[in-house]
Short mmCIF file of C-alpha atoms in Angstrom, two decimals:
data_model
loop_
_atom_site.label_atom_id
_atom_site.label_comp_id
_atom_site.label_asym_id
_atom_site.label_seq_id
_atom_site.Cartn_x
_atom_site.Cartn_y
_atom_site.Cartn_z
CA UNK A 12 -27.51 11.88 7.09
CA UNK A 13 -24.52 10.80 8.90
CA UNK A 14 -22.73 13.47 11.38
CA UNK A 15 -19.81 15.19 9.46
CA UNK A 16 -16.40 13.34 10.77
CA UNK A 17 -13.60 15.57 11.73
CA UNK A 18 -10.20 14.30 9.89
CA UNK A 19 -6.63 15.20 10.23
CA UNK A 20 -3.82 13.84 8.25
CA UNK A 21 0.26 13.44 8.23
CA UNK A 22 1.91 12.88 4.71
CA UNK A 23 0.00 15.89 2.47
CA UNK A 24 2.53 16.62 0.45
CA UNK A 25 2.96 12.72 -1.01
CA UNK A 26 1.61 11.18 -3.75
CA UNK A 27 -0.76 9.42 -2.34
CA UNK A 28 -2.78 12.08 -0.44
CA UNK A 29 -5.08 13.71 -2.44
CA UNK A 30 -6.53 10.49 -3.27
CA UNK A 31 -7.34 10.38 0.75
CA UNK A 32 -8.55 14.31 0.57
CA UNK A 33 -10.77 13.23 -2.31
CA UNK A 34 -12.27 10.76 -0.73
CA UNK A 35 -12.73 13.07 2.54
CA UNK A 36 -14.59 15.54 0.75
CA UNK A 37 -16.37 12.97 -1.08
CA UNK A 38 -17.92 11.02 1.85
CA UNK A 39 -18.96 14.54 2.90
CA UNK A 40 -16.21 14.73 5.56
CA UNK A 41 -13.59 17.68 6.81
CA UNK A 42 -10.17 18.14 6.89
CA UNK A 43 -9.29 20.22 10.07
CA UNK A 44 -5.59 20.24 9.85
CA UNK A 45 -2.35 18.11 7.77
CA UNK A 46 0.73 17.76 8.37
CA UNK A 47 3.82 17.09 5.97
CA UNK A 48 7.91 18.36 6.76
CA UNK A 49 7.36 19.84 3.07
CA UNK A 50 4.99 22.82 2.15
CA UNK A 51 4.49 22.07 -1.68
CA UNK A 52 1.19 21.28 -0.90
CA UNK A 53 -1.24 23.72 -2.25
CA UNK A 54 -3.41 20.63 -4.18
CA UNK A 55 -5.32 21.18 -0.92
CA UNK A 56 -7.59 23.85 -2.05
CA UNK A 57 -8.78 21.95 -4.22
CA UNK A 58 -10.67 20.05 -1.35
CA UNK A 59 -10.24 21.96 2.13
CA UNK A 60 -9.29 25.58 1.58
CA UNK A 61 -9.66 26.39 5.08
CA UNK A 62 -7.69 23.61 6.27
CA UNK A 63 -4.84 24.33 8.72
CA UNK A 64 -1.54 22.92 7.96
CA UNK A 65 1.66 22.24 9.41
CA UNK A 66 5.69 21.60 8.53
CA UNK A 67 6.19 20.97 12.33
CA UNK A 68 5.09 17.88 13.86
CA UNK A 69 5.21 19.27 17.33
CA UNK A 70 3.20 22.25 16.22
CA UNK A 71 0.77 19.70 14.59
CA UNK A 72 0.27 18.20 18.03
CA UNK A 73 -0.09 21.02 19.87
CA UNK A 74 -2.55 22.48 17.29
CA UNK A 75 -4.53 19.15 17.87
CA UNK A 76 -4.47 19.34 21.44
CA UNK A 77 -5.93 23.06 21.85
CA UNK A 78 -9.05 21.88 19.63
CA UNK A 79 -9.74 18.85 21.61
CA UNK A 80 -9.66 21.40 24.91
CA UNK A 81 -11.86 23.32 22.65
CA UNK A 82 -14.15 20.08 22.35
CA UNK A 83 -13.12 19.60 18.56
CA UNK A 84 -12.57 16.15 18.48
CA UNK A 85 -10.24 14.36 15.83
CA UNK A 86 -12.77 11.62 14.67
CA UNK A 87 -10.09 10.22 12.12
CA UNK A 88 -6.35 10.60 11.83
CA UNK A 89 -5.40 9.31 7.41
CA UNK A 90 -1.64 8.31 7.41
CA UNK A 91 0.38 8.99 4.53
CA UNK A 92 3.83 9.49 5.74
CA UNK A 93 6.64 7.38 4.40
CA UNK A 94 6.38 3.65 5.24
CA UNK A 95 8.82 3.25 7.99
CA UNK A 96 6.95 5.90 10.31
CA UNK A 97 3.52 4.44 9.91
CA UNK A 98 3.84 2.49 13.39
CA UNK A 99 4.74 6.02 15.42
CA UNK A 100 1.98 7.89 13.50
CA UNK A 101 -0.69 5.47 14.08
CA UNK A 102 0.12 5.05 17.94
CA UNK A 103 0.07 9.10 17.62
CA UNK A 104 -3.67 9.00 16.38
CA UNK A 105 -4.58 6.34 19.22
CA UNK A 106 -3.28 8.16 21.59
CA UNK A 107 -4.94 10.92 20.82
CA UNK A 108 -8.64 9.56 20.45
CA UNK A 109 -8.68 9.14 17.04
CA UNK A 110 -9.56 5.76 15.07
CA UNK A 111 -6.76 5.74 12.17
CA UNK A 112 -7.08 5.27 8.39
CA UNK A 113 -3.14 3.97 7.13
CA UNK A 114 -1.96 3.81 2.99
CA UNK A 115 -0.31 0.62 2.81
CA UNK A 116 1.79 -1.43 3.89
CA UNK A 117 0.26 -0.53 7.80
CA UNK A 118 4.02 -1.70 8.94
CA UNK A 119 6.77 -2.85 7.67
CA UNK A 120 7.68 -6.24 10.64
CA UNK A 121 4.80 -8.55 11.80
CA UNK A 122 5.64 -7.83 15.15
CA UNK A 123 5.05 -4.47 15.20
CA UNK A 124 1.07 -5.66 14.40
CA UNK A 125 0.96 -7.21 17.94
CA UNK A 126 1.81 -4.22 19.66
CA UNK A 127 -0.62 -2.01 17.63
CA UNK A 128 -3.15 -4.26 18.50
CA UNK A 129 -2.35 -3.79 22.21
CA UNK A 130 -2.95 -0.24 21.40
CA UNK A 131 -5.95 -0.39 19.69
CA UNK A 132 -7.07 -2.60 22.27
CA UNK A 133 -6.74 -0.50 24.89
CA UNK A 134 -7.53 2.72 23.35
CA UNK A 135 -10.74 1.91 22.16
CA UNK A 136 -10.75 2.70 18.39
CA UNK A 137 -9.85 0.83 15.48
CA UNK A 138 -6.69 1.18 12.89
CA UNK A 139 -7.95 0.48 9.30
CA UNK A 140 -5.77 -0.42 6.45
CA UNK A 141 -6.12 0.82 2.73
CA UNK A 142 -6.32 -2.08 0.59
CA UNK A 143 -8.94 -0.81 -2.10
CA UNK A 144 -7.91 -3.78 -4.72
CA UNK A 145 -10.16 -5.80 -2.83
CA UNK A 146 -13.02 -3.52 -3.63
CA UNK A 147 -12.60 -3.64 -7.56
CA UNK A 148 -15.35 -5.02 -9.11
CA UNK A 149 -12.88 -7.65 -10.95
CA UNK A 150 -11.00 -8.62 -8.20
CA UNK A 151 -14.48 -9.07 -6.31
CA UNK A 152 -16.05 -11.64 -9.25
CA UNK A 153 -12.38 -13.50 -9.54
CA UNK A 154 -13.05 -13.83 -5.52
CA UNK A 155 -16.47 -15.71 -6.35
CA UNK A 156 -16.05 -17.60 -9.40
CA UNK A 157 -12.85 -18.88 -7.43
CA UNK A 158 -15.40 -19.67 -4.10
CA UNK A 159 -17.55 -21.27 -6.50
CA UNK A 160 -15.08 -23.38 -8.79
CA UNK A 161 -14.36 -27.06 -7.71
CA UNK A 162 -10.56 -26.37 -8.81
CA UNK A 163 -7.99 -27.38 -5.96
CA UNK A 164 -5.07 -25.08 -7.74
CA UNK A 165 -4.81 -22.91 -10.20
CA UNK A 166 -1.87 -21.54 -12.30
CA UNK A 167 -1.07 -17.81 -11.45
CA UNK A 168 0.97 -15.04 -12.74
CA UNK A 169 1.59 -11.67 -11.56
CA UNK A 170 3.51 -8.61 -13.66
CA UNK A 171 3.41 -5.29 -12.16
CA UNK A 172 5.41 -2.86 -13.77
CA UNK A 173 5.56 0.93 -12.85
CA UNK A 174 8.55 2.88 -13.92
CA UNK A 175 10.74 5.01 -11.81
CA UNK A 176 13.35 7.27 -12.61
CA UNK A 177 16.50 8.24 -10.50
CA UNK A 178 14.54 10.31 -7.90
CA UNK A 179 13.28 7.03 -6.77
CA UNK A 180 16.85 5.98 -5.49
CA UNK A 181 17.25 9.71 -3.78
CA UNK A 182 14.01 9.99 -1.90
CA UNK A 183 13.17 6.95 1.14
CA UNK A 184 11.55 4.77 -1.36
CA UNK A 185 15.25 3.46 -2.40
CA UNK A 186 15.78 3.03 1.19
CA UNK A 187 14.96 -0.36 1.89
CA UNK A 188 15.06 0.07 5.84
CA UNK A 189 12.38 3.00 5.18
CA UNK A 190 10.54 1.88 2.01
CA UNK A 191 10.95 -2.34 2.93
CA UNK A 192 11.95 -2.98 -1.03
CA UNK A 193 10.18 -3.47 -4.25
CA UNK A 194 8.01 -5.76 -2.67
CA UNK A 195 6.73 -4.04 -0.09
CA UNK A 196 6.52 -0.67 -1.59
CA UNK A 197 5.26 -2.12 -4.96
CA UNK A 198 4.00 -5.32 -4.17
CA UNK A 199 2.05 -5.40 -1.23
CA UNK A 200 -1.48 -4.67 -3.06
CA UNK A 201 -1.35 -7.41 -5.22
CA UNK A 202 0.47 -10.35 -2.85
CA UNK A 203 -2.65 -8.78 0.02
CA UNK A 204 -5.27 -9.30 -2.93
CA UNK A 205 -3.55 -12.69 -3.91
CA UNK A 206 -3.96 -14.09 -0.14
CA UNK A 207 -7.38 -12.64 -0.20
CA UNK A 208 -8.62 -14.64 -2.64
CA UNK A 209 -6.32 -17.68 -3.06
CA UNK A 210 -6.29 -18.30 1.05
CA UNK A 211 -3.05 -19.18 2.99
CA UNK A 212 0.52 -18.76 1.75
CA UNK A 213 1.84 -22.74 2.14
CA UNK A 214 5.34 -22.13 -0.02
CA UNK A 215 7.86 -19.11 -0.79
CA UNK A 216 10.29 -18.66 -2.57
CA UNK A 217 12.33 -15.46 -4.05
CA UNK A 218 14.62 -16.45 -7.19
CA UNK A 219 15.80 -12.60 -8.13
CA UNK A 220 16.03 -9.56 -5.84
CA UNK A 221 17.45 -6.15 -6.36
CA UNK A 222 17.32 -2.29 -6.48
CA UNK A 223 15.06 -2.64 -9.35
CA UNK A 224 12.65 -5.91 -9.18
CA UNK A 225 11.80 -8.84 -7.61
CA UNK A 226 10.57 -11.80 -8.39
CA UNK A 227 9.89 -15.23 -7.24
CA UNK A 228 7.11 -17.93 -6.73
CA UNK A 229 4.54 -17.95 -4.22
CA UNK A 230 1.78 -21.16 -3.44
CA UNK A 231 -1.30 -20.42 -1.71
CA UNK A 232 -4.33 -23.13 -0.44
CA UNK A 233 -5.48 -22.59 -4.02
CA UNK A 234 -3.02 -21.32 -6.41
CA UNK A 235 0.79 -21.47 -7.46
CA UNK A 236 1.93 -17.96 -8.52
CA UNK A 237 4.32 -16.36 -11.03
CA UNK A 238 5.22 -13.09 -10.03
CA UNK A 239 7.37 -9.95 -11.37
CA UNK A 240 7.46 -6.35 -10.39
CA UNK A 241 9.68 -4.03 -11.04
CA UNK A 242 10.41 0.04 -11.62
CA UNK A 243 12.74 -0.46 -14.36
CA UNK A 244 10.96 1.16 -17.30
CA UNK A 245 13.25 -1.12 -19.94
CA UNK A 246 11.02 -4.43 -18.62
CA UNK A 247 7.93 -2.63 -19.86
CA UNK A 248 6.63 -4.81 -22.91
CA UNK A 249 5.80 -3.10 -26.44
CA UNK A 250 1.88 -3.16 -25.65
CA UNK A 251 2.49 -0.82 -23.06
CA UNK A 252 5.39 1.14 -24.79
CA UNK A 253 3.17 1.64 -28.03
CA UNK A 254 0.89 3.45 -25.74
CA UNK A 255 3.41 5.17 -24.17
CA UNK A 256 1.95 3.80 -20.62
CA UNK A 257 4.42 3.90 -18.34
CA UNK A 258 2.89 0.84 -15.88
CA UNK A 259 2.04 -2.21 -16.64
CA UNK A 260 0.06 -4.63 -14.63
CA UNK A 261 -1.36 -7.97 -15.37
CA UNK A 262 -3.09 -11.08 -13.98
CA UNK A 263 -3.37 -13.96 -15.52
CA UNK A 264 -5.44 -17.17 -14.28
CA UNK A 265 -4.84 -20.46 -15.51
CA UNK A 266 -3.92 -18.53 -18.84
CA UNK A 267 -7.04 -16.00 -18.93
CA UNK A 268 -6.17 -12.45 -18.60
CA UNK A 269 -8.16 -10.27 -15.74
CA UNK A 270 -8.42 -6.65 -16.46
CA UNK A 271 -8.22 -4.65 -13.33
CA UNK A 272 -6.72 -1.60 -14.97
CA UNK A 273 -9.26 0.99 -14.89
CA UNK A 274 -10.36 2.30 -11.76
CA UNK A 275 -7.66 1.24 -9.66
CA UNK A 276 -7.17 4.80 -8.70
CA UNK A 277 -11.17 5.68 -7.61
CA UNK A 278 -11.27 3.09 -4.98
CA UNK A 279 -10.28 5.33 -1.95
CA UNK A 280 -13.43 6.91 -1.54
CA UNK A 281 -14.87 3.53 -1.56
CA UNK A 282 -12.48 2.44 1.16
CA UNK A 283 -13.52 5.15 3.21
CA UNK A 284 -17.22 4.96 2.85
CA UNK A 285 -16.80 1.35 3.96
CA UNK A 286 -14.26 2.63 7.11
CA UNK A 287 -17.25 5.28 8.03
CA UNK A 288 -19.68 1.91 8.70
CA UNK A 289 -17.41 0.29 10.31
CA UNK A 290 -16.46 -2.19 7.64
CA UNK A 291 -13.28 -1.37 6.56
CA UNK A 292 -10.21 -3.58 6.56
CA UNK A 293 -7.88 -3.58 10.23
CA UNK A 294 -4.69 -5.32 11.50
CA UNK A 295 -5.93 -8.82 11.14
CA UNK A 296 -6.42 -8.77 7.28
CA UNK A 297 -3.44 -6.44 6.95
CA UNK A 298 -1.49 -9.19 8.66
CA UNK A 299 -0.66 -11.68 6.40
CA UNK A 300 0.16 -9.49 3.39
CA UNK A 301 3.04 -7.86 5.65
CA UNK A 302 4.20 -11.31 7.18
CA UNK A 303 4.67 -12.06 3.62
CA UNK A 304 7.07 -9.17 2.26
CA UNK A 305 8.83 -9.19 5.52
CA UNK A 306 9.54 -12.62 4.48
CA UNK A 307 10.59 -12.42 1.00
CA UNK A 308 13.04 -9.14 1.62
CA UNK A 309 14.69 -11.80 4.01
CA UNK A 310 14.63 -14.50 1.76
CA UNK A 311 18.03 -15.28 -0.13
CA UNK A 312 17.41 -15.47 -3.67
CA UNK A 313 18.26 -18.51 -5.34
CA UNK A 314 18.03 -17.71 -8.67
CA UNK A 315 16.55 -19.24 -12.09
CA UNK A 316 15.58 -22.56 -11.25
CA UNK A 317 12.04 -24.06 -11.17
CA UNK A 318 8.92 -22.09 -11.51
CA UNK A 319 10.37 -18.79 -12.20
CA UNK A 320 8.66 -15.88 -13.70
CA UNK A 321 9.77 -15.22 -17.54
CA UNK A 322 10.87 -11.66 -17.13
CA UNK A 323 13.18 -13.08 -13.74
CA UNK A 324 15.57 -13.72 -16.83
CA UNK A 325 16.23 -9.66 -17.77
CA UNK A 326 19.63 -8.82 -17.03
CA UNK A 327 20.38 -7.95 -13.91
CA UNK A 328 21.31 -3.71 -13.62
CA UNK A 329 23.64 -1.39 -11.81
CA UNK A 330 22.15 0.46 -9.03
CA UNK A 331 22.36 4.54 -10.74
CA UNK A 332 24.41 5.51 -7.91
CA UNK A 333 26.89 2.90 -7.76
CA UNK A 334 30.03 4.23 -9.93
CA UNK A 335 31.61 1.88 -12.31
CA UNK A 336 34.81 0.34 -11.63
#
């Protein structure tokens, strides 16, 4: 068996982060301390009862720093903080010896990848990037039978709808200098998986853009894609409504339908397991995915004309916060 790793993490009280203790505990891994500026975070029993954890960054640090002079070494620092601090808490883990695991998007400008790498580079240990779509088994076979296919192109489209309520607006997620926007927050899975599998991005364009959704048209080496995401729970269609599902999410391929649904959630501890050999995903496949929603939160929409997405045509909302005239 493989040595136990020693992690530490910043972001536990999110959403996101018991996914990443999960998968800690399930690649047989410890959590030595977290940090988050909130304490609601007692889910952490559940995985690392003896865990130390922190509301204070600096006491975080210093906590850090008396293990390693007690020859505790951080083998892993998981990121989980809100988007726009991912680039300081990643150069925090380099800096202090650790190689780092980052939720997406790893940044939110392509330039801040260059000086990461620098980093990396000179520290010595390697920042890896959660993008588990690419380990679903569904995404994996579209991969192949598109690899194996004689097709130049083929006809995409993308829907992605996961509702929000008002908190969303509130909390740095509405911010788009904190969250990047819809795309970037929502999107940057499936435009990362898209690239993955379709090659280069050769054409973009954005033709609707708000508080609410996006949505545009993208063409890669081998596809031209449809796409639509929102967090406006009045786009969700009556298949999902009937269930009372409150996301909806859909790929469709030259008309065929691929179900990637189930088990989106369990692919963290995959992720990791693949990060512990040394196989996990860094800055050079995060790269393209955040060149591309840098790019389309700077594009100027143009509205409904050409290849448009069908649900671009919902009418267009009032932010909740903006008072009526």
């Amino acid at each position: 068996m493989s040595e136990m790793k020693n992690f530490a993490l910043i972001g536990a009280a999110g959403y996101i982060a018991p996914r990443h203790f999960k998968a800690i505990r399930e690649t047989k891994n410890n959590l030595v301390a977290s940090l988050d500026v909130f304490d609601s975070v007692g889910v952490i029993d559940s995985y690392f009862p003896n865990s130390d954890f922190f509301t204070e960054f600096e006491r975080f640090d210093r906590h850090l720093d008396k293990l390693r002079r007690n020859n505790v070494l951080i083998d892993y620092l998981t990121v989980c903080s809100p988007n726009y601090l991912h680039d300081s808490h990643i150069r925090f883990g380099l800096r202090n010896g650790a190689n780092v695991i980052c939720e997406k998007p790893l940044v939110l400008n392509p330039w801040n990848l260059d000086a990461l790498e620098e980093i990396e580079n000179e520290s010595g240990k390697r920042i890896f990037n959660i993008l588990q779509l690419r380990h679903h088994p569904s995404m994996i076979a579209l991969k192949e039978n598109v690899n194996k296919s004689g097709k130049d192109k083929f006809d995409v489209t993308l829907t992605y709808i996961t509702s929000r309520g008002n908190w969303y607006y509130t909390s740095w997620k509405g911010e788009e200098s904190k969250s990047g926007g819809i795309a970037t927050n929502i999107g940057i899975h499936f435009f990362d998986i898209l690239g993955w599998i379709f090659g280069d991005i050769e054409d973009c364009k954005v033709h609707v853009h708000s508080h609410d959704r996006a949505a545009g048209f993208l063409e890669f080496k081998r596809a031209r894609v449809k796409w639509f995401l929102s967090i406006n729970s009045e786009h969700l269609p009556s298949q999902a409504i009937d269930k009372n599902l409150k996301t909806f999410r859909t790929l469709t391929i030259d008309g065929e339908s691929i179900e990637f649904s189930q088990g989106f959630t369990e692919l963290h501890t995959v992720s990791y397991s693949k990060i512990l050999e040394n196989e996990g995903f860094g800055i050079n496949e995060a790269r393209k995915a955040v060149e591309l929603t840098h790019e389309i939160r700077n594009f100027t929409p143009i509205g409904l004309i050409n290849d448009y997405h069908e649900m671009a045509k919902f009418k267009l909302t009032t932010h909740p916060f903006k008072l009526k005239k």
